[in-house]
Amino acid sequence: MATKPEITIDNAPAVGFHYRLAIFTGGGKFVDGYTLGVLSIALAVLPANFGMTPLYAGLVGSAALIGLFLGSICFGQLADRIGRRKLYQIDLAIFLTASILQFFVQDALQLFIIRLILGVAIGIDYAVGPTYLSEMLPQKLRGPLLGSLAAVWRFGFLASIGVGVLLNSLNLGADAWKWILVSSAVPSAIVMLLRLGSPESPRWLVQQGRSAEAEAIVKKHINPNAGVADLVDTFQNTSKDRRSGFETMKLLFSRKWRSRTLFAGFFWIAQATPQTAIFTFLPSLFVALGLSNGLTPTLIQNAFFAAGGVVGMLIVNRFTRRGMLITTFWLMAVSVAALAVLPKPDAALVIGCLCIYAFIEAIAGNLQFVYPSELFPTSMRAAGVGMAAALSRIGAAIGTFVLPLIIAAYGAQVLMIGTVILLALGAIVSWKVAPETGRKALEEEVEPPTTNGHNHRASTTV
């Protein structure tokens, strides 16, 4: 057995590389949030002659979420096969190209297709970004810096609302909505340039039998006295064969892993479905709840959303993952309960309830990038994170598609009742099945090859 170095990835002191990588990864989340958020303002100022019916509004609003499902489920598996670095850089090129193409769309169908492509890019980033960052960070930084991805996502969402409102005030004419959408090309280009030259994940390299490359990366970027002998010990009996997508899918839903796969997807569904649907159509929702103008309160609520993301990043390591998840689910349900009970709430109550909800949801949302990355081993981490993101987008896409239809047919109160029920269900399921992963090294469970017809299982932490 190799001698384990005193300094490893998990116990290494924090260095500038860790924070730079968090900034580069967070930049992708900024673009994700910006790309999703900017649509809410564009839809609110879309010309009446564009032909955006409630059905098409639901389709366009959910297009990025459908694409996110496809991108995260397909490219998460690919990242476990070919590595993290290539996809970590390619997805921003897709962002940039599709963002520019939005300016040239002529009808709702074309806009749906471009938003679908943008969703694929978001899905790649959801699967690869947190996976890549988690495999580079020491244990003590994992919670705050992975949690910061959610905070940065919310700042991206807030920035898109602010830029959208600003561009709409510049009297850009009938094409104002196009300039609002294409503005996402700017942060996409910046982050694409920042990510150039990022190294491959040492954990993935060791798992592939390329320990010399991994050792060189760790010494260059993390600590000259650090090593990967601990990882070599962990992976020495692990198969180096690359699984097919079908084999990875079977493994995720095997008896050993399916409870974690389904839990990661469900808690994300329960958080993301109301959040994504509400925020995509927030200006319209405010009007449906009785406010005369939806843009100003939308900007106010998104400020609470961004502030909650920062608070969540700061406190994520102060609580257990399980306790934080369950508590925030109940608090979110309580925060919007009045809107579910009262048929005609006044403006102050509407704004207050949705601002509190946004603040708490942003705190809870930090776990979306922390929890799934801690539930799976390196050989299937990107696939597991991608599957969790993909499952979450099923609910988010459905919620976004049906929201304008529900408001048109039944009113906003029915929507709020459904939101409370889903959040309460998230709390109950999390209380029943959520595992605790905080304050631990990234867990690596390996299955040595068959010997004399028998499989022997071993569990190690790295």
XYZ file of N, CA and C in Angstrom, residues 245-370:
378
model
N -23.285 4.755 -21.148
C -24.354 5.511 -20.514
C -25.413 4.613 -19.915
N -25.727 3.508 -20.602
C -26.732 2.573 -20.094
C -26.259 1.922 -18.799
N -24.969 1.536 -18.743
C -24.430 0.911 -17.532
C -24.453 1.884 -16.356
N -24.121 3.139 -16.621
C -24.162 4.139 -15.554
C -25.587 4.351 -15.062
N -26.537 4.393 -15.982
C -27.938 4.558 -15.599
C -28.388 3.402 -14.721
N -28.020 2.185 -15.100
C -28.378 1.021 -14.289
C -27.780 1.124 -12.894
N -26.545 1.596 -12.813
C -25.875 1.699 -11.520
C -26.550 2.741 -10.631
N -26.923 3.875 -11.215
C -27.583 4.923 -10.429
C -28.883 4.433 -9.808
N -29.570 3.523 -10.509
C -30.850 3.025 -10.011
C -30.756 1.588 -9.504
N -29.516 1.155 -9.219
C -29.320 -0.147 -8.594
C -29.720 -0.065 -7.126
N -29.864 -1.221 -6.485
C -30.274 -1.237 -5.077
C -29.340 -0.403 -4.216
N -28.041 -0.413 -4.528
C -27.064 0.290 -3.708
C -27.228 1.805 -3.765
N -27.571 2.353 -4.959
C -27.533 3.794 -5.147
C -28.880 4.454 -5.391
N -29.930 3.693 -5.647
C -31.171 4.333 -6.077
C -31.796 5.228 -5.020
N -31.639 4.885 -3.738
C -32.235 5.743 -2.703
C -31.587 7.122 -2.719
N -30.270 7.179 -2.924
C -29.586 8.469 -2.984
C -29.940 9.217 -4.273
N -30.018 8.487 -5.376
C -30.376 9.112 -6.646
C -31.764 9.734 -6.566
N -32.726 8.979 -6.066
C -34.103 9.472 -5.995
C -34.247 10.585 -4.957
N -33.536 10.466 -3.828
C -33.611 11.530 -2.833
C -33.053 12.834 -3.397
N -31.865 12.762 -4.031
C -31.251 13.979 -4.578
C -32.168 14.639 -5.593
N -32.808 13.818 -6.430
C -33.722 14.382 -7.410
C -34.972 14.950 -6.787
N -35.527 14.252 -5.786
C -36.802 14.710 -5.228
C -36.666 16.010 -4.438
N -35.643 16.104 -3.585
C -35.553 17.339 -2.801
C -35.320 18.534 -3.720
N -34.586 18.301 -4.819
C -34.349 19.369 -5.789
C -35.647 19.712 -6.524
N -36.458 18.684 -6.849
C -37.768 18.929 -7.465
C -38.627 19.802 -6.564
N -38.693 19.444 -5.282
C -39.565 20.159 -4.347
C -39.119 21.604 -4.147
N -37.824 21.855 -4.241
C -37.331 23.229 -4.142
C -37.514 23.986 -5.464
N -37.136 23.345 -6.565
C -37.013 24.062 -7.839
C -38.330 24.263 -8.568
N -39.294 23.348 -8.381
C -40.534 23.467 -9.147
C -41.266 24.776 -8.859
N -41.595 25.092 -7.591
C -42.258 26.382 -7.360
C -41.347 27.568 -7.614
N -40.077 27.438 -7.245
C -39.154 28.558 -7.424
C -39.013 28.942 -8.893
N -38.776 27.955 -9.760
C -38.568 28.257 -11.177
C -39.838 28.780 -11.827
N -40.965 28.131 -11.537
C -42.223 28.566 -12.138
C -42.588 29.980 -11.698
N -42.488 30.245 -10.398
C -42.851 31.562 -9.871
C -41.946 32.650 -10.444
N -40.633 32.396 -10.459
C -39.716 33.443 -10.882
C -39.746 33.671 -12.389
N -40.066 32.646 -13.175
C -40.133 32.837 -14.620
C -41.256 33.792 -15.001
N -42.383 33.686 -14.290
C -43.544 34.519 -14.611
C -43.871 35.488 -13.477
N -42.842 35.921 -12.748
C -43.066 36.728 -11.557
C -43.819 38.027 -11.822
N -43.452 38.824 -12.839
C -44.233 40.056 -13.070
C -45.717 39.765 -13.304
N -46.009 38.729 -14.094
C -47.403 38.370 -14.352
C -48.083 37.850 -13.097
N -47.340 37.121 -12.266
C -47.912 36.591 -11.033
C -48.285 37.719 -10.081
N -47.422 38.705 -9.966
C -47.742 39.854 -9.112
C -49.033 40.534 -9.584
N -49.184 40.689 -10.891
C -50.406 41.296 -11.424
C -51.615 40.414 -11.118
N -51.448 39.084 -11.278
C -52.548 38.162 -11.004
C -52.960 38.182 -9.533
N -52.003 38.500 -8.654
C -52.300 38.575 -7.219
C -52.828 39.936 -6.802
N -53.029 40.844 -7.765
C -53.696 42.096 -7.459
C -52.861 43.350 -7.553
N -51.566 43.245 -7.921
C -50.734 44.433 -8.049
C -50.891 45.026 -9.448
N -50.835 46.340 -9.541
C -51.037 46.991 -10.836
C -49.804 46.904 -11.726
N -48.615 46.850 -11.125
C -47.364 46.816 -11.887
C -46.480 45.731 -11.312
N -46.024 44.790 -12.151
C -45.254 43.668 -11.647
C -43.755 43.827 -11.703
N -43.225 44.814 -12.461
C -41.778 44.899 -12.656
C -41.031 45.353 -11.402
N -41.526 46.412 -10.739
C -40.823 46.925 -9.552
C -40.794 45.912 -8.410
N -41.930 45.306 -8.020
C -41.861 44.292 -6.966
C -41.034 43.077 -7.373
N -40.960 42.784 -8.672
C -40.109 41.689 -9.135
C -38.648 41.980 -8.808
N -38.211 43.216 -9.038
C -36.838 43.601 -8.730
C -36.586 43.539 -7.227
N -37.556 43.983 -6.417
C -37.423 43.943 -4.955
C -37.286 42.501 -4.482
N -38.159 41.622 -4.982
C -38.111 40.238 -4.523
C -36.807 39.563 -4.914
N -36.298 39.875 -6.104
C -35.039 39.273 -6.519
C -33.863 39.774 -5.688
N -33.964 40.972 -5.124
C -32.925 41.438 -4.197
C -32.910 40.565 -2.944
N -34.091 40.213 -2.432
C -34.172 39.284 -1.297
C -33.621 37.915 -1.688
N -33.896 37.509 -2.910
C -33.423 36.236 -3.436
C -31.896 36.181 -3.411
N -31.254 37.248 -3.885
C -29.787 37.302 -3.916
C -29.216 37.355 -2.502
N -29.844 38.143 -1.610
C -29.358 38.252 -0.229
C -29.438 36.909 0.479
N -30.512 36.163 0.250
C -30.648 34.855 0.859
C -29.574 33.895 0.407
N -29.161 34.004 -0.848
C -28.089 33.153 -1.339
C -26.784 33.383 -0.606
N -26.478 34.649 -0.290
C -25.254 34.972 0.457
C -25.346 34.428 1.874
N -26.488 34.627 2.523
C -26.667 34.116 3.890
C -26.523 32.599 3.906
N -27.127 31.927 2.933
C -27.022 30.474 2.872
C -25.593 30.006 2.733
N -24.803 30.690 1.916
C -23.396 30.343 1.740
C -22.637 30.450 3.055
N -22.964 31.462 3.867
C -22.247 31.702 5.117
C -22.622 30.729 6.221
N -23.847 30.198 6.174
C -24.303 29.351 7.287
C -24.349 27.869 6.945
N -24.059 27.483 5.691
C -24.256 26.096 5.293
C -23.423 25.121 6.117
N -22.243 25.522 6.582
C -21.411 24.619 7.383
C -21.748 24.670 8.872
N -22.657 25.558 9.275
C -23.017 25.680 10.686
C -24.142 24.724 11.077
N -24.761 24.108 10.106
C -25.859 23.190 10.365
C -25.603 21.883 9.629
N -26.283 20.828 10.050
C -26.216 19.593 9.281
C -26.959 19.810 7.963
N -26.554 19.083 6.938
C -27.247 19.195 5.653
C -28.722 18.820 5.826
N -28.963 17.737 6.554
C -30.318 17.221 6.744
C -31.188 18.220 7.499
N -30.661 18.758 8.607
C -31.439 19.703 9.414
C -31.756 20.979 8.658
N -30.797 21.482 7.894
C -31.008 22.704 7.126
C -32.072 22.479 6.055
N -32.051 21.319 5.422
C -33.005 21.024 4.358
C -34.437 20.963 4.897
N -34.633 20.200 5.960
C -35.985 20.015 6.510
C -36.546 21.339 7.029
N -35.736 22.082 7.771
C -36.197 23.341 8.363
C -36.602 24.352 7.298
N -35.788 24.480 6.255
C -36.103 25.485 5.229
C -37.348 25.100 4.432
N -37.584 23.815 4.233
C -38.820 23.406 3.565
C -40.040 23.902 4.346
N -40.056 23.685 5.666
C -41.198 24.123 6.476
C -41.326 25.646 6.468
N -40.198 26.349 6.562
C -40.252 27.811 6.581
C -40.775 28.363 5.259
N -40.400 27.751 4.138
C -40.923 28.202 2.846
C -42.429 27.977 2.755
N -42.882 26.820 3.235
C -44.316 26.527 3.192
C -45.111 27.542 4.003
N -44.611 27.875 5.188
C -45.290 28.856 6.045
C -45.284 30.237 5.401
N -44.193 30.588 4.705
C -44.050 31.942 4.161
C -45.098 32.269 3.104
N -45.583 31.263 2.366
C -46.574 31.543 1.320
C -47.959 31.015 1.685
N -48.122 30.528 2.912
C -49.412 29.958 3.318
C -50.534 30.990 3.252
N -50.242 32.238 3.611
C -51.286 33.274 3.599
C -51.827 33.499 2.195
N -50.965 33.405 1.185
C -51.408 33.608 -0.194
C -52.269 32.435 -0.675
N -52.100 31.275 -0.024
C -52.931 30.121 -0.368
C -54.291 30.182 0.312
N -54.357 30.867 1.450
C -55.586 30.897 2.249
C -56.468 32.086 1.887
N -55.847 33.250 1.696
C -56.616 34.477 1.463
C -56.919 34.653 -0.023
N -58.186 34.832 -0.404
C -58.531 34.975 -1.828
C -58.076 36.291 -2.439
N -58.043 37.375 -1.635
C -57.656 38.680 -2.165
C -56.705 39.378 -1.192
N -55.459 38.913 -1.093
C -54.493 39.562 -0.196
C -54.111 40.944 -0.712
N -53.784 41.859 0.212
C -53.400 43.199 -0.238
C -51.967 43.194 -0.754
N -51.575 44.302 -1.383
C -50.287 44.368 -2.073
C -49.114 44.149 -1.123
N -49.183 44.759 0.068
C -48.078 44.633 1.025
C -47.879 43.182 1.436
N -48.979 42.456 1.649
C -48.880 41.059 2.056
C -48.303 40.203 0.925
N -48.741 40.471 -0.295
C -48.231 39.721 -1.446
C -46.723 39.895 -1.575
N -46.288 41.149 -1.562
C -44.848 41.425 -1.706
C -44.072 40.846 -0.530
N -44.592 41.045 0.691
C -43.905 40.552 1.883
C -43.759 39.040 1.873
N -44.842 38.330 1.581
C -44.793 36.863 1.583
C -43.815 36.329 0.539
N -43.872 36.875 -0.674
C -43.002 36.372 -1.721
C -41.540 36.778 -1.520
N -41.308 37.903 -0.843
C -39.928 38.282 -0.519
C -39.346 37.351 0.541
N -40.147 37.019 1.565
C -39.690 36.078 2.598
C -39.436 34.710 1.977
N -40.378 34.279 1.132
C -40.193 32.998 0.442
C -38.890 32.997 -0.361
N -38.643 34.079 -1.102
C -37.440 34.148 -1.931
C -36.177 34.084 -1.076
N -36.194 34.766 0.061
C -35.024 34.788 0.950
C -34.732 33.388 1.484
N -35.759 32.695 1.967
C -35.566 31.358 2.537
C -35.214 30.355 1.442
N -35.887 30.459 0.287
C -35.601 29.534 -0.810
C -34.150 29.657 -1.260
N -33.635 30.883 -1.247
C -32.245 31.091 -1.644
C -31.284 30.455 -0.644
N -31.605 30.528 0.642
C -30.786 29.852 1.661
C -30.802 28.350 1.411
N -32.003 27.802 1.230
C -32.142 26.361 1.009
C -31.469 25.926 -0.282
N -31.514 26.779 -1.299
C -30.977 26.420 -2.602
C -29.487 26.164 -2.607
N -28.760 26.624 -1.586
C -27.330 26.326 -1.505
C -27.083 24.822 -1.490
N -28.037 24.072 -0.932
C -27.868 22.626 -0.837
C -27.981 21.935 -2.190
N -28.532 22.599 -3.188
C -28.682 21.977 -4.499
C -27.328 21.671 -5.134
N -26.311 22.453 -4.808
C -24.992 22.214 -5.380
C -24.039 21.542 -4.396
N -24.435 21.465 -3.129
C -23.599 20.817 -2.115
C -23.990 19.358 -1.945
